[in-house]
């Protein structure tokens, strides 16, 4: 075993597996780019206060932060998610509204590692600030839904809930708190102690005892004020108009504190239930204020790259495509390949060569392994005559071509395929 390993809960992603990451990220960038979202790149660490504000009563912030003091005595933390950073950046720079951003962000949570749960995971996400319009909620959900379709996932479930707003939630929380206090002894030990502080967290508990109790708990969807109810109705109607099927999940509260109104989660039934969340998000209309900015509504989602790829494995879709070239230059003169390969690449052809003065036989072996369709062979005799042999690696087709015409000839041949 190597002396050093990637830290517990982290993974190296090597080719050809990494080709899926490239393609997934490109599909996402294209899809959200078409909807007017621009890339935001923000620091991987922030002032610890940024995250404390967004999740004081959550496991993500209480138990799982990678926080540290830097050499200048600042209390910093690696980001556990992307929303807080994007909203902090908006508050700092105030770009014009509506502000539509996307990101591809490594995120860090000190969790108990297992399949699909890592200490460094990667999210593709969007955040859209500046409007309460429920059609934006539908747009955002449709973007994630579309990406799952792009990779060929056919079994994704969309769970939908509304968490109300500052007007209707307090009365609901009182009703929920009263219900939970009545059933306190039946709850898990952790949540017995947390009813007062944030009763919604109990709804998010996956332990059987809490699940049993909360099955009959009051539901936020039954306590929505008029505005929130109308908003939620429009989100549901919009999803129906777009043909996106969903299930109402009255206990879906999500693992971060900033949500209000629309919340949603995408699940892949093919994965273990503890790690089957392949994306999730919702509205956070009070977050800009919590981070010191003017009141500005917002909504977004994060999609876990690792989880999406696990779901793809489970459904047998979106396989890795090994890196391949179109042309392999076999050179036994020891000098011709460098130039020929360079000119091919400059002309947009994927080309490679062997290094280290290998025998012709060894070079042909590498050519076969490279996935190339064509070999360009240059020997001393050919070099003297100013030609190369262009041959198919699949059949016995061979042609002698002038060295200066190799690029055009190869492009023509590849175009014929
Ligand atoms: P989240 O549900 O905590 O939401 O994470 C989003 C997604 O990241 C999850 O659905 C899952 O696919 C993936 N994920 C989370 N933790 C892990 C982990 N330890 N290992 C592997 N994958 C993981 C958020 O982070 C919000 N910022 C989403 C959002 C954006 N809400 C509004 N805007």
PDB file of N, CA, C and O and ligand atoms in Angstrom, residues 60 64 80-84 103 107 109 111 114 116-123 125-127 148 254-256 258-259 264-266 275-284 299-308, ligand 1:
ATOM      1  N   UNK A  60     -24.990  20.293   9.716  1.00  0.00           N
ATOM      2  CA  UNK A  60     -23.960  20.741   8.780  1.00  0.00           C
ATOM      3  C   UNK A  60     -23.046  21.766   9.439  1.00  0.00           C
ATOM      4  O   UNK A  60     -21.822  21.733   9.289  1.00  0.00           O
ATOM      5  N   UNK A  64     -20.333  19.403  11.568  1.00  0.00           N
ATOM      6  CA  UNK A  64     -19.589  18.904  10.405  1.00  0.00           C
ATOM      7  C   UNK A  64     -18.680  19.939   9.757  1.00  0.00           C
ATOM      8  O   UNK A  64     -18.144  19.694   8.684  1.00  0.00           O
ATOM      9  N   UNK A  80     -19.369  24.306   3.383  1.00  0.00           N
ATOM     10  CA  UNK A  80     -20.095  23.035   3.401  1.00  0.00           C
ATOM     11  C   UNK A  80     -21.109  22.947   2.269  1.00  0.00           C
ATOM     12  O   UNK A  80     -21.689  21.896   2.031  1.00  0.00           O
ATOM     13  N   UNK A  81     -21.334  24.080   1.556  1.00  0.00           N
ATOM     14  CA  UNK A  81     -22.360  24.148   0.503  1.00  0.00           C
ATOM     15  C   UNK A  81     -22.139  25.441  -0.258  1.00  0.00           C
ATOM     16  O   UNK A  81     -21.300  26.263   0.143  1.00  0.00           O
ATOM     17  N   UNK A  82     -22.877  25.655  -1.335  1.00  0.00           N
ATOM     18  CA  UNK A  82     -22.570  26.788  -2.196  1.00  0.00           C
ATOM     19  C   UNK A  82     -23.408  28.041  -2.001  1.00  0.00           C
ATOM     20  O   UNK A  82     -22.994  29.148  -2.365  1.00  0.00           O
ATOM     21  N   UNK A  83     -24.602  27.897  -1.412  1.00  0.00           N
ATOM     22  CA  UNK A  83     -25.545  29.022  -1.374  1.00  0.00           C
ATOM     23  C   UNK A  83     -25.021  30.213  -0.568  1.00  0.00           C
ATOM     24  O   UNK A  83     -25.079  31.359  -1.027  1.00  0.00           O
ATOM     25  N   UNK A  84     -24.515  29.921   0.632  1.00  0.00           N
ATOM     26  CA  UNK A  84     -24.072  31.014   1.507  1.00  0.00           C
ATOM     27  C   UNK A  84     -22.994  31.843   0.820  1.00  0.00           C
ATOM     28  O   UNK A  84     -23.009  33.082   0.901  1.00  0.00           O
ATOM     29  N   UNK A 103     -22.716  27.453 -10.303  1.00  0.00           N
ATOM     30  CA  UNK A 103     -21.387  27.118  -9.786  1.00  0.00           C
ATOM     31  C   UNK A 103     -21.156  25.616  -9.824  1.00  0.00           C
ATOM     32  O   UNK A 103     -22.104  24.823  -9.884  1.00  0.00           O
ATOM     33  N   UNK A 107     -17.443  20.891  -1.805  1.00  0.00           N
ATOM     34  CA  UNK A 107     -18.043  21.262  -0.521  1.00  0.00           C
ATOM     35  C   UNK A 107     -17.577  20.265   0.531  1.00  0.00           C
ATOM     36  O   UNK A 107     -17.358  19.102   0.219  1.00  0.00           O
ATOM     37  N   UNK A 109     -17.902  18.497   4.400  1.00  0.00           N
ATOM     38  CA  UNK A 109     -18.697  18.218   5.601  1.00  0.00           C
ATOM     39  C   UNK A 109     -18.031  17.053   6.328  1.00  0.00           C
ATOM     40  O   UNK A 109     -17.774  16.018   5.717  1.00  0.00           O
ATOM     41  N   UNK A 111     -18.577  14.313   7.775  1.00  0.00           N
ATOM     42  CA  UNK A 111     -19.622  13.299   7.988  1.00  0.00           C
ATOM     43  C   UNK A 111     -18.969  11.943   8.178  1.00  0.00           C
ATOM     44  O   UNK A 111     -17.777  11.765   7.932  1.00  0.00           O
ATOM     45  N   UNK A 114     -19.309   7.001   3.877  1.00  0.00           N
ATOM     46  CA  UNK A 114     -19.861   5.748   3.358  1.00  0.00           C
ATOM     47  C   UNK A 114     -20.158   5.960   1.878  1.00  0.00           C
ATOM     48  O   UNK A 114     -19.999   7.089   1.397  1.00  0.00           O
ATOM     49  N   UNK A 116     -21.458   7.163  -1.248  1.00  0.00           N
ATOM     50  CA  UNK A 116     -22.363   8.282  -1.541  1.00  0.00           C
ATOM     51  C   UNK A 116     -22.365   9.370  -0.488  1.00  0.00           C
ATOM     52  O   UNK A 116     -23.125  10.324  -0.582  1.00  0.00           O
ATOM     53  N   UNK A 117     -21.553   9.232   0.541  1.00  0.00           N
ATOM     54  CA  UNK A 117     -21.467  10.292   1.565  1.00  0.00           C
ATOM     55  C   UNK A 117     -19.982  10.543   1.823  1.00  0.00           C
ATOM     56  O   UNK A 117     -19.286   9.664   2.335  1.00  0.00           O
ATOM     57  N   UNK A 118     -19.509  11.705   1.454  1.00  0.00           N
ATOM     58  CA  UNK A 118     -18.081  11.980   1.503  1.00  0.00           C
ATOM     59  C   UNK A 118     -17.805  13.218   2.342  1.00  0.00           C
ATOM     60  O   UNK A 118     -18.684  14.017   2.607  1.00  0.00           O
ATOM     61  N   UNK A 119     -16.544  13.373   2.719  1.00  0.00           N
ATOM     62  CA  UNK A 119     -16.163  14.589   3.460  1.00  0.00           C
ATOM     63  C   UNK A 119     -15.854  15.727   2.497  1.00  0.00           C
ATOM     64  O   UNK A 119     -15.942  16.881   2.867  1.00  0.00           O
ATOM     65  N   UNK A 120     -15.446  15.387   1.287  1.00  0.00           N
ATOM     66  CA  UNK A 120     -15.422  16.400   0.214  1.00  0.00           C
ATOM     67  C   UNK A 120     -16.335  15.877  -0.883  1.00  0.00           C
ATOM     68  O   UNK A 120     -16.083  14.815  -1.444  1.00  0.00           O
ATOM     69  N   UNK A 121     -17.422  16.598  -1.146  1.00  0.00           N
ATOM     70  CA  UNK A 121     -18.258  16.240  -2.289  1.00  0.00           C
ATOM     71  C   UNK A 121     -18.341  17.449  -3.208  1.00  0.00           C
ATOM     72  O   UNK A 121     -17.807  18.518  -2.882  1.00  0.00           O
ATOM     73  N   UNK A 122     -18.972  17.263  -4.348  1.00  0.00           N
ATOM     74  CA  UNK A 122     -18.969  18.338  -5.348  1.00  0.00           C
ATOM     75  C   UNK A 122     -20.386  18.619  -5.806  1.00  0.00           C
ATOM     76  O   UNK A 122     -21.125  17.691  -6.135  1.00  0.00           O
ATOM     77  N   UNK A 123     -20.739  19.881  -5.819  1.00  0.00           N
ATOM     78  CA  UNK A 123     -22.097  20.260  -6.212  1.00  0.00           C
ATOM     79  C   UNK A 123     -22.105  21.103  -7.473  1.00  0.00           C
ATOM     80  O   UNK A 123     -21.255  21.977  -7.652  1.00  0.00           O
ATOM     81  N   UNK A 125     -24.671  23.775  -8.943  1.00  0.00           N
ATOM     82  CA  UNK A 125     -25.826  24.473  -8.389  1.00  0.00           C
ATOM     83  C   UNK A 125     -26.152  25.753  -9.114  1.00  0.00           C
ATOM     84  O   UNK A 125     -25.348  26.259  -9.913  1.00  0.00           O
ATOM     85  N   UNK A 126     -27.358  26.251  -8.850  1.00  0.00           N
ATOM     86  CA  UNK A 126     -27.725  27.596  -9.319  1.00  0.00           C
ATOM     87  C   UNK A 126     -28.313  28.361  -8.141  1.00  0.00           C
ATOM     88  O   UNK A 126     -28.847  27.755  -7.210  1.00  0.00           O
ATOM     89  N   UNK A 127     -28.209  29.685  -8.201  1.00  0.00           N
ATOM     90  CA  UNK A 127     -28.887  30.565  -7.264  1.00  0.00           C
ATOM     91  C   UNK A 127     -29.461  31.712  -8.094  1.00  0.00           C
ATOM     92  O   UNK A 127     -28.768  32.229  -8.976  1.00  0.00           O
ATOM     93  N   UNK A 148     -31.006  15.802 -15.093  1.00  0.00           N
ATOM     94  CA  UNK A 148     -31.143  14.355 -14.857  1.00  0.00           C
ATOM     95  C   UNK A 148     -31.547  13.659 -16.163  1.00  0.00           C
ATOM     96  O   UNK A 148     -31.099  12.559 -16.459  1.00  0.00           O
ATOM     97  N   UNK A 254     -35.455  19.842   4.808  1.00  0.00           N
ATOM     98  CA  UNK A 254     -34.087  20.021   4.349  1.00  0.00           C
ATOM     99  C   UNK A 254     -33.132  20.363   5.487  1.00  0.00           C
ATOM    100  O   UNK A 254     -33.544  20.798   6.551  1.00  0.00           O
ATOM    101  N   UNK A 255     -31.846  20.129   5.229  1.00  0.00           N
ATOM    102  CA  UNK A 255     -30.861  20.175   6.312  1.00  0.00           C
ATOM    103  C   UNK A 255     -30.215  21.523   6.572  1.00  0.00           C
ATOM    104  O   UNK A 255     -29.205  21.592   7.256  1.00  0.00           O
ATOM    105  N   UNK A 256     -30.767  22.596   6.014  1.00  0.00           N
ATOM    106  CA  UNK A 256     -30.185  23.918   6.270  1.00  0.00           C
ATOM    107  C   UNK A 256     -31.296  24.844   6.739  1.00  0.00           C
ATOM    108  O   UNK A 256     -32.465  24.619   6.432  1.00  0.00           O
ATOM    109  N   UNK A 258     -32.040  28.098   6.150  1.00  0.00           N
ATOM    110  CA  UNK A 258     -32.478  29.339   5.496  1.00  0.00           C
ATOM    111  C   UNK A 258     -33.746  29.227   4.665  1.00  0.00           C
ATOM    112  O   UNK A 258     -34.202  30.203   4.085  1.00  0.00           O
ATOM    113  N   UNK A 259     -34.333  28.046   4.572  1.00  0.00           N
ATOM    114  CA  UNK A 259     -35.430  27.879   3.616  1.00  0.00           C
ATOM    115  C   UNK A 259     -36.757  28.484   4.071  1.00  0.00           C
ATOM    116  O   UNK A 259     -37.086  28.499   5.252  1.00  0.00           O
ATOM    117  N   UNK A 264     -37.551  21.551  -2.149  1.00  0.00           N
ATOM    118  CA  UNK A 264     -37.683  20.362  -2.991  1.00  0.00           C
ATOM    119  C   UNK A 264     -36.431  19.501  -2.896  1.00  0.00           C
ATOM    120  O   UNK A 264     -35.358  19.969  -2.494  1.00  0.00           O
ATOM    121  N   UNK A 265     -36.607  18.256  -3.223  1.00  0.00           N
ATOM    122  CA  UNK A 265     -35.491  17.313  -3.205  1.00  0.00           C
ATOM    123  C   UNK A 265     -35.694  16.297  -4.323  1.00  0.00           C
ATOM    124  O   UNK A 265     -36.835  15.912  -4.603  1.00  0.00           O
ATOM    125  N   UNK A 266     -34.608  15.911  -4.953  1.00  0.00           N
ATOM    126  CA  UNK A 266     -34.666  14.883  -5.990  1.00  0.00           C
ATOM    127  C   UNK A 266     -34.056  13.613  -5.421  1.00  0.00           C
ATOM    128  O   UNK A 266     -32.953  13.645  -4.875  1.00  0.00           O
ATOM    129  N   UNK A 275     -28.651   7.760   1.261  1.00  0.00           N
ATOM    130  CA  UNK A 275     -27.838   8.571   0.342  1.00  0.00           C
ATOM    131  C   UNK A 275     -28.501   8.717  -1.016  1.00  0.00           C
ATOM    132  O   UNK A 275     -27.840   8.822  -2.030  1.00  0.00           O
ATOM    133  N   UNK A 276     -29.841   8.698  -1.049  1.00  0.00           N
ATOM    134  CA  UNK A 276     -30.475   8.754  -2.372  1.00  0.00           C
ATOM    135  C   UNK A 276     -30.864  10.163  -2.807  1.00  0.00           C
ATOM    136  O   UNK A 276     -31.458  10.345  -3.861  1.00  0.00           O
ATOM    137  N   UNK A 277     -30.472  11.171  -2.004  1.00  0.00           N
ATOM    138  CA  UNK A 277     -30.735  12.561  -2.399  1.00  0.00           C
ATOM    139  C   UNK A 277     -29.722  12.981  -3.449  1.00  0.00           C
ATOM    140  O   UNK A 277     -28.531  13.126  -3.168  1.00  0.00           O
ATOM    141  N   UNK A 278     -30.173  13.133  -4.688  1.00  0.00           N
ATOM    142  CA  UNK A 278     -29.230  13.487  -5.756  1.00  0.00           C
ATOM    143  C   UNK A 278     -29.294  14.993  -6.058  1.00  0.00           C
ATOM    144  O   UNK A 278     -28.636  15.465  -6.974  1.00  0.00           O
ATOM    145  N   UNK A 279     -30.058  15.719  -5.279  1.00  0.00           N
ATOM    146  CA  UNK A 279     -30.111  17.169  -5.438  1.00  0.00           C
ATOM    147  C   UNK A 279     -31.223  17.720  -4.593  1.00  0.00           C
ATOM    148  O   UNK A 279     -32.140  16.987  -4.199  1.00  0.00           O
ATOM    149  N   UNK A 280     -31.124  19.000  -4.279  1.00  0.00           N
ATOM    150  CA  UNK A 280     -32.193  19.601  -3.487  1.00  0.00           C
ATOM    151  C   UNK A 280     -32.002  21.092  -3.396  1.00  0.00           C
ATOM    152  O   UNK A 280     -30.930  21.617  -3.700  1.00  0.00           O
ATOM    153  N   UNK A 281     -33.047  21.768  -2.995  1.00  0.00           N
ATOM    154  CA  UNK A 281     -32.935  23.214  -2.867  1.00  0.00           C
ATOM    155  C   UNK A 281     -34.228  23.832  -2.416  1.00  0.00           C
ATOM    156  O   UNK A 281     -35.111  23.148  -1.882  1.00  0.00           O
ATOM    157  N   UNK A 282     -34.350  25.128  -2.644  1.00  0.00           N
ATOM    158  CA  UNK A 282     -35.561  25.819  -2.248  1.00  0.00           C
ATOM    159  C   UNK A 282     -35.345  27.316  -2.180  1.00  0.00           C
ATOM    160  O   UNK A 282     -34.284  27.825  -2.546  1.00  0.00           O
ATOM    161  N   UNK A 283     -36.377  28.002  -1.687  1.00  0.00           N
ATOM    162  CA  UNK A 283     -36.347  29.460  -1.520  1.00  0.00           C
ATOM    163  C   UNK A 283     -35.679  29.829  -0.213  1.00  0.00           C
ATOM    164  O   UNK A 283     -35.764  29.097   0.778  1.00  0.00           O
ATOM    165  N   UNK A 284     -35.036  30.984  -0.211  1.00  0.00           N
ATOM    166  CA  UNK A 284     -34.404  31.503   1.015  1.00  0.00           C
ATOM    167  C   UNK A 284     -34.549  33.015   0.997  1.00  0.00           C
ATOM    168  O   UNK A 284     -33.590  33.755   0.864  1.00  0.00           O
ATOM    169  N   UNK A 299     -33.716  31.816  -4.675  1.00  0.00           N
ATOM    170  CA  UNK A 299     -33.999  30.371  -4.750  1.00  0.00           C
ATOM    171  C   UNK A 299     -32.868  29.696  -5.504  1.00  0.00           C
ATOM    172  O   UNK A 299     -32.226  30.316  -6.367  1.00  0.00           O
ATOM    173  N   UNK A 300     -32.623  28.425  -5.180  1.00  0.00           N
ATOM    174  CA  UNK A 300     -31.572  27.700  -5.896  1.00  0.00           C
ATOM    175  C   UNK A 300     -31.610  26.232  -5.559  1.00  0.00           C
ATOM    176  O   UNK A 300     -32.494  25.759  -4.836  1.00  0.00           O
ATOM    177  N   UNK A 301     -30.641  25.514  -6.102  1.00  0.00           N
ATOM    178  CA  UNK A 301     -30.482  24.087  -5.758  1.00  0.00           C
ATOM    179  C   UNK A 301     -29.019  23.702  -5.843  1.00  0.00           C
ATOM    180  O   UNK A 301     -28.210  24.409  -6.455  1.00  0.00           O
ATOM    181  N   UNK A 302     -28.696  22.563  -5.219  1.00  0.00           N
ATOM    182  CA  UNK A 302     -27.387  21.945  -5.365  1.00  0.00           C
ATOM    183  C   UNK A 302     -27.595  20.495  -5.762  1.00  0.00           C
ATOM    184  O   UNK A 302     -28.481  19.815  -5.222  1.00  0.00           O
ATOM    185  N   UNK A 303     -26.791  20.049  -6.727  1.00  0.00           N
ATOM    186  CA  UNK A 303     -26.870  18.658  -7.199  1.00  0.00           C
ATOM    187  C   UNK A 303     -25.530  17.999  -6.887  1.00  0.00           C
ATOM    188  O   UNK A 303     -24.482  18.537  -7.258  1.00  0.00           O
ATOM    189  N   UNK A 304     -25.546  16.879  -6.181  1.00  0.00           N
ATOM    190  CA  UNK A 304     -24.294  16.201  -5.836  1.00  0.00           C
ATOM    191  C   UNK A 304     -23.781  15.398  -7.030  1.00  0.00           C
ATOM    192  O   UNK A 304     -24.434  14.455  -7.462  1.00  0.00           O
ATOM    193  N   UNK A 305     -22.613  15.776  -7.527  1.00  0.00           N
ATOM    194  CA  UNK A 305     -22.061  15.091  -8.715  1.00  0.00           C
ATOM    195  C   UNK A 305     -21.858  13.604  -8.424  1.00  0.00           C
ATOM    196  O   UNK A 305     -22.263  12.734  -9.208  1.00  0.00           O
ATOM    197  N   UNK A 306     -21.235  13.299  -7.272  1.00  0.00           N
ATOM    198  CA  UNK A 306     -20.945  11.881  -6.977  1.00  0.00           C
ATOM    199  C   UNK A 306     -22.237  11.067  -6.941  1.00  0.00           C
ATOM    200  O   UNK A 306     -22.287   9.945  -7.449  1.00  0.00           O
ATOM    201  N   UNK A 307     -23.265  11.639  -6.303  1.00  0.00           N
ATOM    202  CA  UNK A 307     -24.536  10.899  -6.170  1.00  0.00           C
ATOM    203  C   UNK A 307     -25.204  10.695  -7.520  1.00  0.00           C
ATOM    204  O   UNK A 307     -25.784   9.642  -7.776  1.00  0.00           O
ATOM    205  N   UNK A 308     -25.176  11.727  -8.383  1.00  0.00           N
ATOM    206  CA  UNK A 308     -25.782  11.576  -9.711  1.00  0.00           C
ATOM    207  C   UNK A 308     -25.077  10.440 -10.462  1.00  0.00           C
ATOM    208  O   UNK A 308     -25.728   9.601 -11.089  1.00  0.00           O
TER     209      UNK A 308
HETATM  210  P1  LIG B   1     -27.929  19.846   0.351  1.00  0.00           P
HETATM  211  O1  LIG B   1     -29.172  19.055   0.191  1.00  0.00           O
HETATM  212  O2  LIG B   1     -27.296  19.877   1.688  1.00  0.00           O
HETATM  213  O3  LIG B   1     -28.283  21.323  -0.128  1.00  0.00           O
HETATM  214  O4  LIG B   1     -26.859  19.340  -0.703  1.00  0.00           O
HETATM  215  C1  LIG B   1     -27.164  19.293  -2.076  1.00  0.00           C
HETATM  216  C2  LIG B   1     -26.787  17.951  -2.646  1.00  0.00           C
HETATM  217  O5  LIG B   1     -25.400  17.701  -2.444  1.00  0.00           O
HETATM  218  C3  LIG B   1     -27.486  16.752  -2.013  1.00  0.00           C
HETATM  219  O6  LIG B   1     -28.744  16.536  -2.580  1.00  0.00           O
HETATM  220  C4  LIG B   1     -26.525  15.623  -2.362  1.00  0.00           C
HETATM  221  O7  LIG B   1     -26.759  15.201  -3.703  1.00  0.00           O
HETATM  222  C5  LIG B   1     -25.175  16.307  -2.299  1.00  0.00           C
HETATM  223  N1  LIG B   1     -24.478  16.053  -1.018  1.00  0.00           N
HETATM  224  C6  LIG B   1     -24.669  16.702   0.165  1.00  0.00           C
HETATM  225  N2  LIG B   1     -23.849  16.206   1.105  1.00  0.00           N
HETATM  226  C7  LIG B   1     -23.104  15.232   0.519  1.00  0.00           C
HETATM  227  C8  LIG B   1     -22.064  14.354   0.977  1.00  0.00           C
HETATM  228  N3  LIG B   1     -21.598  14.391   2.220  1.00  0.00           N
HETATM  229  N4  LIG B   1     -21.533  13.467   0.076  1.00  0.00           N
HETATM  230  C9  LIG B   1     -21.988  13.421  -1.203  1.00  0.00           C
HETATM  231  N5  LIG B   1     -22.954  14.240  -1.680  1.00  0.00           N
HETATM  232  C10 LIG B   1     -23.507  15.133  -0.835  1.00  0.00           C
HETATM  233  C11 LIG B   1     -27.382  22.334  -0.187  1.00  0.00           C
HETATM  234  O8  LIG B   1     -26.200  22.204  -0.012  1.00  0.00           O
HETATM  235  C12 LIG B   1     -27.995  23.652  -0.597  1.00  0.00           C
HETATM  236  N6  LIG B   1     -26.930  24.646  -0.691  1.00  0.00           N
HETATM  237  C13 LIG B   1     -28.768  23.536  -1.897  1.00  0.00           C
HETATM  238  C14 LIG B   1     -29.376  24.841  -2.278  1.00  0.00           C
HETATM  239  C15 LIG B   1     -28.927  25.722  -3.193  1.00  0.00           C
HETATM  240  N7  LIG B   1     -30.454  25.367  -1.716  1.00  0.00           N
HETATM  241  C16 LIG B   1     -30.696  26.561  -2.274  1.00  0.00           C
HETATM  242  N8  LIG B   1     -29.755  26.781  -3.169  1.00  0.00           N
END
